[in-house]
Amino acid sequence: SPVEVGEGDSVERNWSMSDWQVKYKSSLKDRGTEGILKLREGMLLFVPNDPTSDSKLKVLTPNIKSQKYTKEGSKKPAWLNLSNKQGDSHIFEFQNYQDMHACRALITKALAKCEEEQTKKPAAVLTSAEQLSIADLELRFKVLRENIELQRLHKEFVETKVLTEDEFWATRKKLLGKDSIRKSKQQVGLKSMMVSGIKPSTDGRTNRVTFNLTSEIIFQIFAEKPAVRQAFINYVPSKMTEKDFWTKYFRAEYLYSTKNTAVAAAEAAEDEELAVFLKPDEILAQEARQKIRRVDPTLDMEADQGDDYTHLMDHGIQRDGTMDVVEPQNGQFRRSLLQDLNRHAAVVLEGRNIDVDSENTRSVAEALARVKQVSKADGETTKDANQERLARMSRLAEMEDLQAPQNFPLAPLSIKDPRDYFESQQGNVVNEPRGAGTLKRNVHEAYGSLKESILEIRTKGLRDPLIKPEVAFEVFRSLTQTISTAKNIIGKNPRESFLDRLPKSTRDEVLHHWTSIQELLKHFWSSYPITTTYLHTKVGKLKDAMSNSYSQLEAMKESVQSELRHQLSLLVRPMQQALDAAFQHYDADLQRRTAKSARGSAGEANGSV
Amino acid sequence: MATVASKLYSDDVSLLVLLLDTNPLFWSNRSTTFSQFLSHVLAFLNAVLGLNQLNRVVVIATGYCSCDYIYDSSLTLSGNSESGRTGMPALFGSLLEKLEDFIDKDEELIKEQEHDERIASSLLSGSLSMALCYIQRIFRSGHLHPQPRILCLQGSPDGPEQYVAVMNSIFSAQRLMVPIDSCYIGTQNSAFLQQASYITGGVHHAPKQLDGLFQFLTTIFATDLHTRSFVQLPKPVGVDFRASSVFGQSKLDGASTVSDKKRKAPDS
């Protein structure tokens, strides 16, 4: 009987538990074993009446894929067919249809809850260093499957316990595409889509409205609605669970969407927590009020350009009501109706502010002049106040984009001519000493001697004899030797590589040795200096593996044909040299350690004496 | 006329473009003089022209800061006035004249230039480019043309500032399927020439004794492309693939041993 393993259900709410008398059939043809079907939290249990029978069954609700049942009207007995994700199906025969329907309803409920749970939980990331998620293991297997070379290395080292799994993969993070690389450095912004724009899914059959909630949505809700956020902090987990909180919140959203204010009011009256979601957001309102208070509401409108109306030429009606067109140069000799009216009105509003006998014209003029002076003196602001006013003005009116560019003093780049670097590297090539003056002279001389040579050959003709016979013979001999030895070493085809001439098995072995020795040496050298016992044992294991490799290389050299042996040993030599260096280092280090510990113990002995 | 030409056109007709190193700074302190060197070279050119009636030779001089065409065998008329007086083959009178003119021009140019901290390399990239241009013209001259190859007679060391240009020329030659043979007569290794010959499928050789240069040239570098399929020519054991100039290469002193040179990785 199949037993599935899955995650445990962590729902706090209890849902009803029931037992039914059923017959369990593994297939339609099966006669069926009688027993009790129990519905418990998160699973279905079937216990047969006969304790010796072995058809006990345990099905976890997350694994149930679908359920089928027989119709009431048909003459068939009440069967409920559950199929799970693996494809098995379990048939339960109930005593009557009522039981079957009850069971089915409960299972539906359980399934619905499971689905809700699953969509609600955001993707869990295992952060523990020791725990490997299933995904990671799968990735490793995939990488190994694709790369045969890597698989071979893995088999050789990890399975023989020379290296641990973690050590092996530690240097290959790139292959596994670890999170650090996948995570982009760019900060991801918020989505433009509104939360309230997410439509819930309605299930007509079960009359359920399902809202999907992800952490992204939660973030948006909290950011946009501070009242909800505050309510969450206040109510969860003291007053209600998170699930209840969100249920209430979405109930409020649903009520909004139905636009049924009467129902909303009624429910708000009943449930004070729900009311929080239905009312307008107090916190936002408060924030807005604070912002307003910070703004300076005073607008200084005491005077503006329009006060100088006597010089504004935009009102064309003359005093006597006509609208003549006047030449511009004569414009200043005009006055319009509006100008006079405005001036008269301004003075009337000011009122009579002198108390002087109006008989004497001169005294009236002087009094008015005095009054004006005094008001002018009062109105004059001090220099500081003026400055402050100007500063405030510029601050308020400042637009960053239009500010003048701030030219900070820059230090100029000094990029040297790259040729100096290259040519200084090549300095050892030329044997002659260099100096500007000497060079010029040298060059001149060189050209001179070259031209002399040409003149010489023009006059004298070609050399006679062109070439001595001994020299020619020597040339032939050396060339023949060169060509024949080269043929032995390389082979007829210059593009053929030595590796191709080896038999295939040897070639593969050589290449494999190369990669495995590299791997070993990588881990070996990274373990020094030895500070912990873990490293000590690791180095010991690596050294054994390396000596193993070494002897294998020697054996390979002996096994190959004699004509290839020299080339093979040349090829293998660098590997052996690297291994020798590693061994040397290991022995030296070991010697140092034993010497130190010997000295230490000797010192102790001396000290104690 | 065309039918006669096609009858004579055997598969070993070749066009040899010779890049001659006329860098005075190199030649000024050599035991072999330039005139001795020229004797070998001119005799060799004569031999090449003698191998086949339709063979052609082009000589490009590689100077210190310039390069130029010195000689084109298809343009020179036979019957030179100079033939009677000296032991000089008639064909090469004009070559030497032009060479002299070229060296004068090169001298002028070096006087104008200011920087004297450059290594005494010759303008290999320039002459390679000129050679390839000439060969390209030959390719377009019709379907009956000689098989071109380039022979680089070089003694000056590699100039790292020319690395990119030289590599470009090498790849162009590779695409055109023009082998670049190289004969290095200097003291150190030339990575450029080794790479050039390796990549284009030419022959590289660095003769040690220069008084036998003629023998080297006629034995190795006179073979045409068709013959090379059944004649064994010396091959270098390893090729120096180091990229110069970008990484500030330090040259090896003296002859390099086998273990110093990189082996070409097996083609996977």
mmCIF file of C-alpha atoms in Angstrom, chain B residues 15-19 58 60 124 127-133 135 147-153 169 173 176 178-183 197 200 202-203 221 225 228:
data_model
loop_
_atom_site.group_PDB
_atom_site.id
_atom_site.type_symbol
_atom_site.label_atom_id
_atom_site.label_comp_id
_atom_site.label_asym_id
_atom_site.label_seq_id
_atom_site.Cartn_x
_atom_site.Cartn_y
_atom_site.Cartn_z
ATOM 1 C CA LEU B 15 55.423 34.559 -58.551
ATOM 2 C CA LEU B 16 57.918 35.263 -55.837
ATOM 3 C CA VAL B 17 57.573 38.452 -53.880
ATOM 4 C CA LEU B 18 60.776 39.028 -51.998
ATOM 5 C CA LEU B 19 60.793 41.344 -48.996
ATOM 6 C CA VAL B 58 59.006 41.203 -57.402
ATOM 7 C CA ILE B 60 60.149 45.091 -52.155
ATOM 8 C CA LEU B 124 57.740 44.593 -42.043
ATOM 9 C CA SER B 127 56.131 45.637 -47.039
ATOM 10 C CA LEU B 128 53.804 42.728 -46.274
ATOM 11 C CA SER B 129 50.872 44.938 -47.114
ATOM 12 C CA MET B 130 52.471 46.070 -50.339
ATOM 13 C CA ALA B 131 53.190 42.496 -51.309
ATOM 14 C CA LEU B 132 49.630 41.459 -50.647
ATOM 15 C CA CYS B 133 48.315 44.346 -52.721
ATOM 16 C CA ILE B 135 49.335 39.713 -55.300
ATOM 17 C CA GLN B 147 51.018 30.977 -58.038
ATOM 18 C CA PRO B 148 52.168 33.698 -55.722
ATOM 19 C CA ARG B 149 54.189 33.327 -52.568
ATOM 20 C CA ILE B 150 56.002 35.738 -50.340
ATOM 21 C CA LEU B 151 59.555 35.319 -49.132
ATOM 22 C CA CYS B 152 60.607 37.440 -46.222
ATOM 23 C CA LEU B 153 64.348 37.956 -45.859
ATOM 24 C CA SER B 169 48.641 40.918 -42.990
ATOM 25 C CA ALA B 173 47.590 36.114 -46.601
ATOM 26 C CA LEU B 176 44.255 34.528 -49.941
ATOM 27 C CA VAL B 178 49.438 32.852 -50.113
ATOM 28 C CA PRO B 179 52.185 31.189 -48.103
ATOM 29 C CA ILE B 180 54.687 33.436 -46.405
ATOM 30 C CA ASP B 181 58.139 31.862 -46.301
ATOM 31 C CA SER B 182 60.578 33.449 -43.969
ATOM 32 C CA CYS B 183 64.328 33.350 -43.745
ATOM 33 C CA SER B 197 54.983 30.924 -41.753
ATOM 34 C CA THR B 200 49.981 30.598 -43.760
ATOM 35 C CA GLY B 202 54.964 28.557 -45.449
ATOM 36 C CA VAL B 203 58.478 27.518 -44.559
ATOM 37 C CA PHE B 221 62.959 28.701 -50.756
ATOM 38 C CA LEU B 225 54.108 25.497 -54.282
ATOM 39 C CA ARG B 228 56.190 21.300 -51.969
#
